[in-house]
Short mmCIF file of C-alpha atoms in Angstrom, two decimals:
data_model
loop_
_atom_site.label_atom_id
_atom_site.label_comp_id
_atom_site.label_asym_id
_atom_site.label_seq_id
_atom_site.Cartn_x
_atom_site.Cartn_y
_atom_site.Cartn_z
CA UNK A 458 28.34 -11.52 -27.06
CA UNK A 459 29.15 -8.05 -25.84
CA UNK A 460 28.63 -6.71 -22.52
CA UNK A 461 25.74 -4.37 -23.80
CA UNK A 462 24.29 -7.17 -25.99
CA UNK A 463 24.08 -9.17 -22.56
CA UNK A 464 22.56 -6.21 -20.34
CA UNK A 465 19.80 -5.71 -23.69
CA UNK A 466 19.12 -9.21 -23.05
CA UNK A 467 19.01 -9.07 -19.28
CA UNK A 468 16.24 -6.08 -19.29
CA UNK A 469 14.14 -7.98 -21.71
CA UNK A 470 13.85 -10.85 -20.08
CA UNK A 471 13.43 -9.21 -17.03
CA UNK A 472 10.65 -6.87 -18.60
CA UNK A 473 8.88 -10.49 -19.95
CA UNK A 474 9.32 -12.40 -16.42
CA UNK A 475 7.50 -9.27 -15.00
CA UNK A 476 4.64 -8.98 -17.09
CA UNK A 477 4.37 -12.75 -17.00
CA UNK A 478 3.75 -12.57 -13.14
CA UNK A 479 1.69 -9.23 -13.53
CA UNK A 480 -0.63 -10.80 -15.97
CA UNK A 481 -1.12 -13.84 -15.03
CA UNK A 482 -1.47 -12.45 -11.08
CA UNK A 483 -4.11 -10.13 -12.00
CA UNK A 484 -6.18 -12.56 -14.23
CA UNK A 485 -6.35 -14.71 -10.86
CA UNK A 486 -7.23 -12.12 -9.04
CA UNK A 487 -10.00 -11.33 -10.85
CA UNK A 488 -10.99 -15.06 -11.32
CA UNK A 489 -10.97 -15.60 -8.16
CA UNK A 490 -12.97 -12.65 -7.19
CA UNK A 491 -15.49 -13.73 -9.62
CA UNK A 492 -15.62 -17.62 -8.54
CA UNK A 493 -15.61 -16.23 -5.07
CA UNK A 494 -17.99 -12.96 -4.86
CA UNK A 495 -20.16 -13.96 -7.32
CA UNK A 496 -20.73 -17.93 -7.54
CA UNK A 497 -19.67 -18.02 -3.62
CA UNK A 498 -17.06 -20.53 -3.53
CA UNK A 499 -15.42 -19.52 -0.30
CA UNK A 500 -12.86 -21.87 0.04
CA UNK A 501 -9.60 -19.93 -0.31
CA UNK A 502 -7.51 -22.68 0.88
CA UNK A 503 -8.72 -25.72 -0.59
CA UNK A 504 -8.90 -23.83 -3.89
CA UNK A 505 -4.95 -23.21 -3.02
CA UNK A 506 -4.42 -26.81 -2.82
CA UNK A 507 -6.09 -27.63 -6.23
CA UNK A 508 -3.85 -24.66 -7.95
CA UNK A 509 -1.02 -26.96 -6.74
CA UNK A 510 -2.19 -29.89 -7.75
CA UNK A 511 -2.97 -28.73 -11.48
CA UNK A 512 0.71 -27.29 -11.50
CA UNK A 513 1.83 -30.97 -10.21
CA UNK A 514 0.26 -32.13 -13.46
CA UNK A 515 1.98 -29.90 -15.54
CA UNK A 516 5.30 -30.37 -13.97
CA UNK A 517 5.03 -33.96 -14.17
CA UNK A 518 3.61 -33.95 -17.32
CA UNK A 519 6.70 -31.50 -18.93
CA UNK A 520 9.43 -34.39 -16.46
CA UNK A 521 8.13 -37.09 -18.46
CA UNK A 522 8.78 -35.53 -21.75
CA UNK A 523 12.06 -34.45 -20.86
CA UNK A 524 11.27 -30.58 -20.40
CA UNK A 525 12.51 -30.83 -16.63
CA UNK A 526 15.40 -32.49 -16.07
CA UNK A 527 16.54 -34.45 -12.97
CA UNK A 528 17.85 -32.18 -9.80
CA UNK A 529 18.16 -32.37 -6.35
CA UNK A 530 16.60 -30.73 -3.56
CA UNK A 531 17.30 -32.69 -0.07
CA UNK A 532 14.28 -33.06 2.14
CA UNK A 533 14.81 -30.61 5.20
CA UNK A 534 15.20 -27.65 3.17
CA UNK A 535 12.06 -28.93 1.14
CA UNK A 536 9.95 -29.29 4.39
CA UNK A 537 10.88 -26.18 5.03
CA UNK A 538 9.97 -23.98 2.14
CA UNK A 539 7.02 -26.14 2.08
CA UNK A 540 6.26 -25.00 6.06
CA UNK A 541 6.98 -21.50 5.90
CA UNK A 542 4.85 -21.31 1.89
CA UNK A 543 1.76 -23.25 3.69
CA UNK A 544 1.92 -21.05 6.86
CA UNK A 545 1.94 -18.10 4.66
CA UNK A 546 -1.52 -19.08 2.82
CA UNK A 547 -3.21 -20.30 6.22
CA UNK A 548 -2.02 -17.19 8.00
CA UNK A 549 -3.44 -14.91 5.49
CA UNK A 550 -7.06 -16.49 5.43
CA UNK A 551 -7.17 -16.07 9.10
CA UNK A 552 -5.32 -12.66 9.22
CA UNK A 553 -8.12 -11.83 6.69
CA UNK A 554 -11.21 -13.27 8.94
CA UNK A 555 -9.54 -11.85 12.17
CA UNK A 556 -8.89 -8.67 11.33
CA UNK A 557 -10.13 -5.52 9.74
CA UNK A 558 -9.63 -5.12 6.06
CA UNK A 559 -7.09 -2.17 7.22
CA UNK A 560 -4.86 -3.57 9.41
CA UNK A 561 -4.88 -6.71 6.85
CA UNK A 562 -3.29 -4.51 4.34
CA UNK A 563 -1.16 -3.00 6.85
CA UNK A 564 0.08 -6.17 7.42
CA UNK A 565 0.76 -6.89 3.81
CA UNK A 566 2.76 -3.55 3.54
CA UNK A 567 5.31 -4.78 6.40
CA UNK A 568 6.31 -7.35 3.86
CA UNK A 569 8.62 -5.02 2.22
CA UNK A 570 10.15 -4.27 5.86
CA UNK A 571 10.51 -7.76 7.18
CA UNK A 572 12.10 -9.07 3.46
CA UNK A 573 14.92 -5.98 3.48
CA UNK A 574 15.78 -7.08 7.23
CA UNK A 575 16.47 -10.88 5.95
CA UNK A 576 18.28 -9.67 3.16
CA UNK A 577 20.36 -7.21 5.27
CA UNK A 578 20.85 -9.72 7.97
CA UNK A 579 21.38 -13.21 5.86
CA UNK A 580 22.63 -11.64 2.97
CA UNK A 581 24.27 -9.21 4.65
CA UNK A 582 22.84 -6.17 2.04
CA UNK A 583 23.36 -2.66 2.12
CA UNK A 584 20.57 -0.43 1.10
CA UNK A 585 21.23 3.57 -0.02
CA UNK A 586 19.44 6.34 1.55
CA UNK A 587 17.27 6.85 -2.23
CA UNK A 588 16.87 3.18 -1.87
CA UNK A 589 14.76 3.45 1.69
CA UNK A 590 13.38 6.19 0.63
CA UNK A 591 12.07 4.83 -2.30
CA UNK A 592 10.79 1.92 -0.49
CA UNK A 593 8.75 4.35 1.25
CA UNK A 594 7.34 5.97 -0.48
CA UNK A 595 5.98 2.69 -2.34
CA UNK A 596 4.56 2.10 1.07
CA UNK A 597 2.66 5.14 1.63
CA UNK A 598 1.04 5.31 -1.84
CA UNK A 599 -0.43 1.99 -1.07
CA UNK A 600 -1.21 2.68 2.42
CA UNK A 601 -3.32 5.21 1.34
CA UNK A 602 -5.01 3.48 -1.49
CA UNK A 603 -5.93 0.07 0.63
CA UNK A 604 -5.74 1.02 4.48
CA UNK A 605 -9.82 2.15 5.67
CA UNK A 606 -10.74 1.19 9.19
CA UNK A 607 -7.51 -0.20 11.27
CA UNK A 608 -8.73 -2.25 14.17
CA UNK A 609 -6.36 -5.10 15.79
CA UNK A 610 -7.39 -7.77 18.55
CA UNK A 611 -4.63 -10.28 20.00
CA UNK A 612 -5.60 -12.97 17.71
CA UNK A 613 -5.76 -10.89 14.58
CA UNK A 614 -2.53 -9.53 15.53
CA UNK A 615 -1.02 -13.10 15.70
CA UNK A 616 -1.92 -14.19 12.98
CA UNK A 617 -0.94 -11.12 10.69
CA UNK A 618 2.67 -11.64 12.17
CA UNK A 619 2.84 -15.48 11.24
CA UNK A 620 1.62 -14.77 8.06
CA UNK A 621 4.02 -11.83 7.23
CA UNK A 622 7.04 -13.81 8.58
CA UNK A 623 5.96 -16.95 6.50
CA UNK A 624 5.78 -15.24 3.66
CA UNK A 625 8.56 -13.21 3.57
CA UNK A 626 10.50 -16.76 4.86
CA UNK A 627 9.26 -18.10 1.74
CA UNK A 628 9.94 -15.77 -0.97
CA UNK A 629 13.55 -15.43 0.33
CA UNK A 630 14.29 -19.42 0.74
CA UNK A 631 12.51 -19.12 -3.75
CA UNK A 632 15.86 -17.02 -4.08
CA UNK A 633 17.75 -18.72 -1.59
CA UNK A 634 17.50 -22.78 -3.04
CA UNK A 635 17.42 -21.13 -6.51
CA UNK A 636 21.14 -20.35 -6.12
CA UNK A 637 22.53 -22.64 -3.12
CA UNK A 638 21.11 -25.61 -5.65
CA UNK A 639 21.35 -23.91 -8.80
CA UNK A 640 17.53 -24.60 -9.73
CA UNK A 641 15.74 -23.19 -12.13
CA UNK A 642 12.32 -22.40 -11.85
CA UNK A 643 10.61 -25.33 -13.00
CA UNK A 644 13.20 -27.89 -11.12
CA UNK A 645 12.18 -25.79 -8.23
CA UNK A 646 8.19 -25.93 -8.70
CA UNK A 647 8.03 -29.90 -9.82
CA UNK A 648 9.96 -30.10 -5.99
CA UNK A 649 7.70 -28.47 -4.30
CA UNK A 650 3.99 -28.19 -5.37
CA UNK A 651 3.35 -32.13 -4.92
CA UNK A 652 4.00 -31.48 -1.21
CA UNK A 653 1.76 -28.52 -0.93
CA UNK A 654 -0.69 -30.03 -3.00
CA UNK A 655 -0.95 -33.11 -0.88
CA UNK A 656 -0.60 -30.84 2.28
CA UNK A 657 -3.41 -28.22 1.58
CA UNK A 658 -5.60 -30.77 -0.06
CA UNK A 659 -5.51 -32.61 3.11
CA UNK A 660 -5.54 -29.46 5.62
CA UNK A 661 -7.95 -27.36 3.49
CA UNK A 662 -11.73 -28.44 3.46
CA UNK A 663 -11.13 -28.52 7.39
CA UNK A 664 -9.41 -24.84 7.70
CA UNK A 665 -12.20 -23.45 5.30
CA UNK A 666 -14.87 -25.58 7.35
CA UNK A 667 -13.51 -23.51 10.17
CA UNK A 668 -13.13 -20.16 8.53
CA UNK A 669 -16.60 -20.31 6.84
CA UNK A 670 -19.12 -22.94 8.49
CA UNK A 671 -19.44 -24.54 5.17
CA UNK A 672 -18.43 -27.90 3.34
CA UNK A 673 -16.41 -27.69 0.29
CA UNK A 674 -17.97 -30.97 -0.91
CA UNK A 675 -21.57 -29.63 -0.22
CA UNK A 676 -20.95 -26.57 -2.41
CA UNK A 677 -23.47 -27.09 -5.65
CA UNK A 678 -21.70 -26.50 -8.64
CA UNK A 679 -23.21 -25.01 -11.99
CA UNK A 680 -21.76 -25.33 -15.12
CA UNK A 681 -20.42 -21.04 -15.01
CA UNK A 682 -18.79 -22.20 -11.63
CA UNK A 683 -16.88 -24.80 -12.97
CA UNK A 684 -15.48 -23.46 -15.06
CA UNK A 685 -14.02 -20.28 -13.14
CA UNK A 686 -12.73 -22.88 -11.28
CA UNK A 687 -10.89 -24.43 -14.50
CA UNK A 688 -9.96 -21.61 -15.62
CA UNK A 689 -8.40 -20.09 -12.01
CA UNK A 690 -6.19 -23.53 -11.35
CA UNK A 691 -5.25 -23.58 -14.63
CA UNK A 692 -3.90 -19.36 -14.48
CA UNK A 693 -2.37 -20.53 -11.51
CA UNK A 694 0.18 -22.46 -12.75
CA UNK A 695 1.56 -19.67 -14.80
CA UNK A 696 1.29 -17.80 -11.47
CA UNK A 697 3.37 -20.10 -9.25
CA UNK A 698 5.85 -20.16 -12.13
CA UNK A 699 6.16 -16.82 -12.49
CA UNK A 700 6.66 -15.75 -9.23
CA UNK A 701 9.97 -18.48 -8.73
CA UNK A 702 10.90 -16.58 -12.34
CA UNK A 703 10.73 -13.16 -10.81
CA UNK A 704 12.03 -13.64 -7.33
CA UNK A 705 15.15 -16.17 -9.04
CA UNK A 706 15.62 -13.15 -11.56
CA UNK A 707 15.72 -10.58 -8.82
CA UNK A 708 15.39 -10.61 -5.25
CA UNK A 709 12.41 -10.86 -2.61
CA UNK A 710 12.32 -7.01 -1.67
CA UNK A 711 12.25 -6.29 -5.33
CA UNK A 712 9.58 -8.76 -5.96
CA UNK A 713 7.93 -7.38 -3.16
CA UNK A 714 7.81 -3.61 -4.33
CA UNK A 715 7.56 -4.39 -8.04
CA UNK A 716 4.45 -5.96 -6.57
CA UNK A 717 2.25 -3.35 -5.50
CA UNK A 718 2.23 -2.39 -9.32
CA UNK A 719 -0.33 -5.28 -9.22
CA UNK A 720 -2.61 -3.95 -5.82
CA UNK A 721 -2.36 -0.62 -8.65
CA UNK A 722 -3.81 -2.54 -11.73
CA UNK A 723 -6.18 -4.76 -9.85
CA UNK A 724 -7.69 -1.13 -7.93
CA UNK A 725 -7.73 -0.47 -11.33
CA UNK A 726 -9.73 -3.38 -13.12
CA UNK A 727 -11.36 -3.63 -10.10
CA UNK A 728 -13.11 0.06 -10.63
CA UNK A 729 -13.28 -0.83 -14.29
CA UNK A 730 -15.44 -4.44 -14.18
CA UNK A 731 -17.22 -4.47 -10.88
CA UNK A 732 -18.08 -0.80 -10.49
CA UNK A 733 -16.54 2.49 -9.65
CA UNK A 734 -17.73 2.53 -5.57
CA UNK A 735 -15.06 3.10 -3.30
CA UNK A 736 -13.06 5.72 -6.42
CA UNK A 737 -11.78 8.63 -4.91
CA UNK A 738 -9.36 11.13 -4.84
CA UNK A 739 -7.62 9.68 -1.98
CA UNK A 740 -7.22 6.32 -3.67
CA UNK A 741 -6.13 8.25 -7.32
CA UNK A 742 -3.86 10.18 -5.19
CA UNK A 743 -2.13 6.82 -3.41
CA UNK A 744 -2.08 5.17 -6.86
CA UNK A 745 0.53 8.04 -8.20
CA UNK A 746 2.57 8.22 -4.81
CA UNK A 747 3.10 4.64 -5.12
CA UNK A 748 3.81 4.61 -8.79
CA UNK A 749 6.67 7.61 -8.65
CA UNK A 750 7.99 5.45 -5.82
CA UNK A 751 8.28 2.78 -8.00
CA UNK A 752 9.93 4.15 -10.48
CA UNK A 753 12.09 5.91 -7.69
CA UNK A 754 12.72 2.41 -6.46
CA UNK A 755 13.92 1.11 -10.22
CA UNK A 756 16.19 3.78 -10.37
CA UNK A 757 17.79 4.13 -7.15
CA UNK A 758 18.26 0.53 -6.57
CA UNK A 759 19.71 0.06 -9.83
CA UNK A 760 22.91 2.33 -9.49
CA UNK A 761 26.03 1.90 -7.94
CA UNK A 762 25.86 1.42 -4.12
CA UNK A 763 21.65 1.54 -4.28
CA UNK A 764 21.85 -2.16 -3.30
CA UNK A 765 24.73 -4.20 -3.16
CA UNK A 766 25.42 -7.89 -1.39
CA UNK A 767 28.67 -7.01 0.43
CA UNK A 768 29.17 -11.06 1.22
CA UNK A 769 27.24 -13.91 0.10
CA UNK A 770 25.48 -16.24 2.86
CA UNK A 771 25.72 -19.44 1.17
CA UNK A 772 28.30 -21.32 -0.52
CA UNK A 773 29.41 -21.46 -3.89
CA UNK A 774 30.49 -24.39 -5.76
CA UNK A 775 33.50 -24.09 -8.41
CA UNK A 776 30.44 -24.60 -11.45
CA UNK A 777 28.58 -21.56 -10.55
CA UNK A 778 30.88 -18.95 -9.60
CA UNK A 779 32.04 -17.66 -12.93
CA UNK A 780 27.88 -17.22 -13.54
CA UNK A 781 27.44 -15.53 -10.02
CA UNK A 782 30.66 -13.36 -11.24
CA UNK A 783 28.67 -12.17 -13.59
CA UNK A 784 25.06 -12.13 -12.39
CA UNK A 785 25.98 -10.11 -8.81
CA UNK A 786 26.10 -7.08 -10.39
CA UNK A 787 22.57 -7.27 -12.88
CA UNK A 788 20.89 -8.04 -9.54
CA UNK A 789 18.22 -5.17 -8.95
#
């Protein structure tokens, strides 16, 4: 296969990994804005622990017939995706109760911040000037889309920080056990969702107790409700997959920016299903900014010098470095 045969091949499975985690991240979004908002099932995290669980099922389910083969992932690096992933949901719902709905999206913008810094100081990348700039721009096009009232207590302020670490922990130890064990996606999801299943399933009902002064096994379910519920678990598992695709395929900054596409399209929808209040020209206006610095981003990061791993942080074995040979330069 030729070189541009390989790079044609690279950029459409890129282009299908990223509309597989746009799609099936928006349909979520929307189902669970539905289950939530309208048939008030308010239990973010419990609901959490039975997307899990379904994509347990599946990933058993596709072990047994031989889809995913055997692998190894030892059990402290495990625990600790598991830790950081399960902090990052928790901290969110409380970030979310805590605080204002601005400074929650601030906090959600200093993602893209906190996930360069681990790459530049555990990876040891190099960003260019269009690159930051890019980055930027991304930031304040979404910024002024999402951010309304900002107000910040101590607690709020706490819990915004765990979250954004935790998350940004997690999306870079995806990338980071992807290569160290060379694990694909699947290998990587029938590792870890039993454990977060079990965990949130057990942690849950008591967190959303707290959160919303309700019982999830009080809540009276009608036959609509039900089966938002089916159908949001079962759009999940495409989720979780899709998001070990993307950040495997490219990094956890890139996942991160590529991501606002989605706060675009469900602004978007959003306007489109449930009513046009809250459309104006400041929020058309911050939709553009952040597209251009999107494709800004694409661009700049993909060209010589816009991003570059000048030393790898983890070893590699003898098996994977003739792929990584090839792979460290497709990175985007």
């Amino acid at each position: 296969m030729t070189g541009t045969s390989k790079t044609d091949q690279k950029a459409a499975l890129d282009i299908a990994s990223w509309l597989f985690n746009v799609v099936t991240s928006v349909g979520i979004i929307l189902v669970n804005k539905a289950l939530m908002a309208t048939y008030g099932f308010s239990f973010a995290t419990t609901l959490t622990g039975l997307h899990f669980g379904t994509t347990t099922l599946l990933t058993t389910f596709l072990t047994w017939l031989g889809y995913i083969q055997p692998s190894h992932l030892p059990w402290p690096d495990l625990l600790k995706f598991v830790l950081f992933a399960n902090f990052s949901i928790v901290g969110m719902n409380v970030s979310l109760m805590w605080n204002s709905v601005g400074f929650y999206q601030i906090a959600k913008l200093s993602m893209i911040p906190v996930s360069c810094l681990l790459e530049v100081v555990l990876d040891n990348v190099r960003y260019s000037r269009d690159t930051k700039l890019s980055i930027l721009l991304v930031l304040a096009g979404v910024a002024v889309c999402t951010v309304t009232d900002v107000s910040v207590n101590l607690n709020g302020f706490l819990a915004a920080a765990i979250a954004v670490w935790s998350t940004a922990l997690q999306q870079y130890y995806v990338h980071y056990l992807q290569r160290k064990y060379s694990l694909g996606s699947f290998n990587l999801l029938a590792h870890t969702a039993p454990v977060q299943a079990a965990s949130l399933l057990l942690v849950g009902p008591f967190l959303d107790y707290w959160l919303t002064n309700q019982r999830v096994d009080a809540y009276n379910f009608s036959f609509v409700s039900l089966f938002f519920l089916i159908l949001s678990c079962s759009i999940a598992v495409g989720t979780n997959l899709s998001q070990f695709i993307c950040i495997g395929r490219f990094t956890a900054v890139s996942f991160q920016v590529l991501g606002h596409m989605k706060t675009i399209l469900v602004l978007v929808l959003g306007f489109t299903f449930f009513g046009k209040e809250g459309l104006n020209l400041q929020v058309v206006l911050g939709m553009l900014i952040a597209i251009l610095g999107m494709i800004w981003y694409g661009n700049a990061s993909s060209k010589p010098g816009g991003k570059e791993r000048r030393s790898l942080s983890i070893p590699i074995t003898k098996s994977q470095k003739q792929s990584e040979t090839t792979d460290s330069d497709e990175k985007v």
